[in-house]
GROMACS .gro file of C-alpha atoms in nm:
model
  185
    1MET     CA    1 -16.959  -4.674 -18.257
    2SER     CA    2 -17.071  -5.011 -18.420
    3GLY     CA    3 -17.214  -5.201 -18.098
    4ARG     CA    4 -17.011  -5.554 -18.015
    5GLY     CA    5 -16.967  -5.737 -17.699
    6ALA     CA    6 -16.973  -5.621 -17.329
    7THR     CA    7 -16.730  -5.363 -17.255
    8PRO     CA    8 -16.411  -5.484 -17.242
    9GLY     CA    9 -16.309  -5.596 -16.766
   10ARG     CA   10 -16.044  -5.314 -16.875
   11ALA     CA   11 -16.157  -5.054 -16.990
   12ALA     CA   12 -16.209  -4.859 -16.670
   13ALA     CA   13 -15.829  -4.866 -16.672
   14ILE     CA   14 -15.742  -4.764 -16.999
   15ALA     CA   15 -15.996  -4.449 -16.939
   16GLN     CA   16 -15.866  -4.363 -16.616
   17ALA     CA   17 -15.464  -4.389 -16.783
   18THR     CA   18 -15.521  -4.243 -17.076
   19GLY     CA   19 -15.800  -3.987 -17.069
   20VAL     CA   20 -15.967  -4.184 -17.296
   21ALA     CA   21 -16.304  -4.289 -17.305
   22TRP     CA   22 -16.369  -4.727 -17.408
   23ASP     CA   23 -16.651  -4.598 -17.623
   24GLU     CA   24 -16.376  -4.286 -17.760
   25TRP     CA   25 -16.093  -4.579 -17.840
   26ALA     CA   26 -16.375  -4.856 -17.979
   27GLU     CA   27 -16.475  -4.561 -18.252
   28VAL     CA   28 -16.059  -4.449 -18.324
   29LEU     CA   29 -16.056  -4.796 -18.397
   30ASP     CA   30 -16.367  -4.834 -18.559
   31SER     CA   31 -16.309  -4.608 -18.809
   32ALA     CA   32 -15.971  -4.670 -18.884
   33GLY     CA   33 -16.103  -5.034 -18.971
   34GLY     CA   34 -15.993  -5.172 -18.699
   35VAL     CA   35 -16.221  -5.487 -18.724
   36ASP     CA   36 -15.977  -5.616 -19.015
   37LEU     CA   37 -15.671  -5.465 -18.932
   38PRO     CA   38 -15.435  -5.664 -18.748
   39HIS     CA   39 -15.291  -5.659 -18.393
   40LYS     CA   40 -15.030  -5.442 -18.482
   41THR     CA   41 -15.227  -5.235 -18.695
   42LEU     CA   42 -15.462  -5.213 -18.377
   43ALA     CA   43 -15.191  -5.097 -18.151
   44GLU     CA   44 -14.985  -4.874 -18.407
   45THR     CA   45 -15.395  -4.669 -18.487
   46ALA     CA   46 -15.380  -4.651 -18.055
   47TYR     CA   47 -15.080  -4.466 -17.986
   48ALA     CA   48 -15.098  -4.265 -18.273
   49ALA     CA   49 -15.454  -4.124 -18.076
   50MET     CA   50 -15.314  -4.178 -17.816
   51PRO     CA   51 -15.307  -3.835 -17.583
   52SER     CA   52 -14.959  -3.683 -17.507
   53SER     CA   53 -14.934  -3.696 -17.176
   54VAL     CA   54 -14.954  -4.035 -17.095
   55GLU     CA   55 -14.661  -4.168 -16.926
   56ASN     CA   56 -14.639  -4.554 -17.121
   57ALA     CA   57 -14.817  -4.463 -17.406
   58GLY     CA   58 -14.714  -4.758 -17.611
   59TRP     CA   59 -14.764  -5.022 -17.308
   60TRP     CA   60 -15.083  -4.801 -17.299
   61ALA     CA   61 -15.196  -4.892 -17.670
   62GLN     CA   62 -15.112  -5.232 -17.689
   63SER     CA   63 -15.417  -5.300 -17.382
   64VAL     CA   64 -15.608  -5.046 -17.627
   65ALA     CA   65 -15.522  -5.304 -17.908
   66VAL     CA   66 -15.627  -5.655 -17.625
   67ALA     CA   67 -15.910  -5.476 -17.542
   68TYR     CA   68 -16.052  -5.344 -17.874
   69GLU     CA   69 -16.004  -5.746 -18.025
   70GLN     CA   70 -16.149  -5.888 -17.714
   71TRP     CA   71 -16.465  -5.645 -17.766
   72ILE     CA   72 -16.527  -5.719 -18.153
   73GLY     CA   73 -16.446  -6.130 -17.988
   74ARG     CA   74 -16.131  -6.159 -18.241
   75ARG     CA   75 -15.926  -6.335 -17.919
   76VAL     CA   76 -16.060  -6.399 -17.562
   77PRO     CA   77 -15.913  -6.260 -17.234
   78GLY     CA   78 -15.579  -6.417 -17.128
   79GLN     CA   79 -15.550  -6.491 -17.533
   80ALA     CA   80 -15.195  -6.403 -17.695
   81HIS     CA   81 -15.237  -6.213 -18.044
   82ASP     CA   82 -15.088  -6.600 -18.217
   83GLY     CA   83 -15.380  -6.703 -18.085
   84THR     CA   84 -15.194  -6.918 -17.734
   85PHE     CA   85 -15.271  -6.833 -17.400
   86GLN     CA   86 -15.054  -6.673 -17.112
   87VAL     CA   87 -15.190  -6.572 -16.779
   88SER     CA   88 -14.922  -6.390 -16.441
   89ALA     CA   89 -14.917  -6.388 -16.160
   90THR     CA   90 -14.713  -6.107 -15.957
   91ARG     CA   91 -14.558  -6.014 -15.618
   92THR     CA   92 -14.396  -5.763 -15.451
   93VAL     CA   93 -14.060  -5.816 -15.235
   94PRO     CA   94 -13.825  -5.655 -14.988
   95GLY     CA   95 -13.521  -5.704 -15.064
   96SER     CA   96 -13.236  -5.613 -15.384
   97MET     CA   97 -13.315  -5.673 -15.693
   98GLU     CA   98 -13.033  -5.998 -15.705
   99GLU     CA   99 -13.128  -6.122 -15.370
  100VAL     CA  100 -13.450  -6.147 -15.417
  101PHE     CA  101 -13.307  -6.291 -15.763
  102ASP     CA  102 -13.087  -6.572 -15.615
  103ARG     CA  103 -13.329  -6.690 -15.357
  104TRP     CA  104 -13.577  -6.792 -15.613
  105CYS     CA  105 -13.275  -6.950 -15.811
  106ARG     CA  106 -13.187  -7.088 -15.478
  107LEU     CA  107 -13.590  -7.202 -15.419
  108VAL     CA  108 -13.626  -7.339 -15.768
  109GLY     CA  109 -13.286  -7.491 -15.846
  110GLU     CA  110 -13.221  -7.710 -16.081
  111PRO     CA  111 -13.595  -7.850 -16.144
  112ALA     CA  112 -13.716  -8.122 -16.394
  113GLU     CA  113 -13.982  -8.053 -16.444
  114LEU     CA  114 -14.329  -7.826 -16.337
  115ASP     CA  115 -14.651  -7.918 -16.208
  116GLY     CA  116 -14.561  -8.232 -16.387
  117LEU     CA  117 -14.480  -8.123 -16.690
  118ALA     CA  118 -14.098  -8.234 -16.807
  119VAL     CA  119 -13.860  -7.955 -16.922
  120THR     CA  120 -13.668  -7.956 -17.199
  121ASP     CA  121 -13.470  -7.674 -17.211
  122GLY     CA  122 -13.349  -7.459 -16.955
  123PRO     CA  123 -13.377  -7.333 -16.636
  124ARG     CA  124 -13.254  -6.971 -16.892
  125THR     CA  125 -13.107  -6.772 -16.653
  126SER     CA  126 -13.053  -6.341 -16.787
  127GLY     CA  127 -13.053  -6.020 -16.782
  128THR     CA  128 -13.016  -5.567 -16.732
  129ASP     CA  129 -12.949  -5.362 -16.519
  130LYS     CA  130 -13.368  -5.313 -16.484
  131ARG     CA  131 -13.427  -5.714 -16.539
  132LEU     CA  132 -13.346  -6.053 -16.454
  133HIS     CA  133 -13.470  -6.348 -16.608
  134TRP     CA  134 -13.550  -6.659 -16.491
  135GLY     CA  135 -13.715  -6.966 -16.806
  136VAL     CA  136 -13.779  -7.257 -16.901
  137THR     CA  137 -13.956  -7.461 -17.135
  138LEU     CA  138 -14.177  -7.752 -17.096
  139ALA     CA  139 -14.237  -8.031 -17.312
  140ASP     CA  140 -14.587  -7.951 -17.325
  141GLY     CA  141 -14.481  -7.640 -17.601
  142SER     CA  142 -14.536  -7.399 -17.289
  143ARG     CA  143 -14.270  -7.185 -17.116
  144GLY     CA  144 -14.254  -7.057 -16.749
  145ASN     CA  145 -14.144  -6.683 -16.676
  146VAL     CA  146 -13.958  -6.538 -16.356
  147ASP     CA  147 -13.907  -6.140 -16.457
  148VAL     CA  148 -13.775  -5.961 -16.114
  149SER     CA  149 -13.721  -5.574 -16.165
  150PRO     CA  150 -13.646  -5.273 -15.856
  151LYS     CA  151 -14.019  -5.171 -15.749
  152GLY     CA  152 -13.912  -4.804 -15.563
  153ALA     CA  153 -13.653  -4.830 -15.193
  154ASP     CA  154 -13.490  -5.140 -15.110
  155LYS     CA  155 -13.802  -5.320 -15.304
  156VAL     CA  156 -13.868  -5.589 -15.636
  157LEU     CA  157 -14.144  -5.713 -15.846
  158VAL     CA  158 -14.142  -6.032 -15.906
  159ALA     CA  159 -14.346  -6.138 -16.183
  160ALA     CA  160 -14.401  -6.487 -16.290
  161SER     CA  161 -14.600  -6.586 -16.615
  162GLN     CA  162 -14.670  -6.874 -16.770
  163VAL     CA  163 -14.687  -6.806 -17.231
  164ASN     CA  164 -14.761  -7.001 -17.491
  165LEU     CA  165 -15.026  -7.220 -17.370
  166SER     CA  166 -15.285  -7.408 -17.562
  167ASN     CA  167 -15.588  -7.466 -17.399
  168PRO     CA  168 -15.727  -7.091 -17.215
  169ASP     CA  169 -15.820  -7.398 -16.949
  170GLU     CA  170 -15.470  -7.449 -16.853
  171VAL     CA  171 -15.480  -7.027 -16.774
  172GLU     CA  172 -15.590  -7.112 -16.358
  173ARG     CA  173 -15.439  -7.428 -16.291
  174TRP     CA  174 -15.084  -7.219 -16.368
  175ARG     CA  175 -15.162  -6.874 -16.209
  176SER     CA  176 -15.244  -7.082 -15.885
  177LEU     CA  177 -14.878  -7.256 -15.916
  178TRP     CA  178 -14.799  -6.938 -15.978
  179LYS     CA  179 -14.958  -6.791 -15.694
  180GLN     CA  180 -14.818  -7.057 -15.431
  181GLN     CA  181 -14.496  -7.067 -15.549
  182LEU     CA  182 -14.437  -6.701 -15.527
  183LYS     CA  183 -14.541  -6.734 -15.140
  184HIS     CA  184 -14.220  -6.864 -15.088
  185LEU     CA  185 -14.018  -6.574 -15.138
   0.00000   0.00000   0.00000
């Protein structure tokens, strides 16, 4: 295995979920020519090597690919494959998916701005039996999203995110804003 940066922060979680140590994942991707592969191919390579016992193997393959890209210095934490940055905050809230989503929509109303940036599109809402979605696009091109999905009996997971950020310095600003908003639920 070729040495690169420090062991990725998610290495322990990846090893626990997949049963494969980080050094082994790095060797699998290095052997496939990982340094020269695009993200999609890295994820496909990790997926092909994923033990059959792993639940949500596609998600964990993506995690392995992202951790590898961080390890080789291709991206920094919070950076998406397209070079933009994203951040999220979550909270588990009692109630049904519909009740909590309605509370969220009442709480935020029809915002003209979000943290000082004009809303240029939205809010948009959509949903399925498994997830309800609220989203806005802001003047800087970033998007704010809130997704509500079931998490056991009478509880839901509310995940708020800011995506398409052009600067890593914006990550903590948006993490703080979304955590503060979720406290109001």
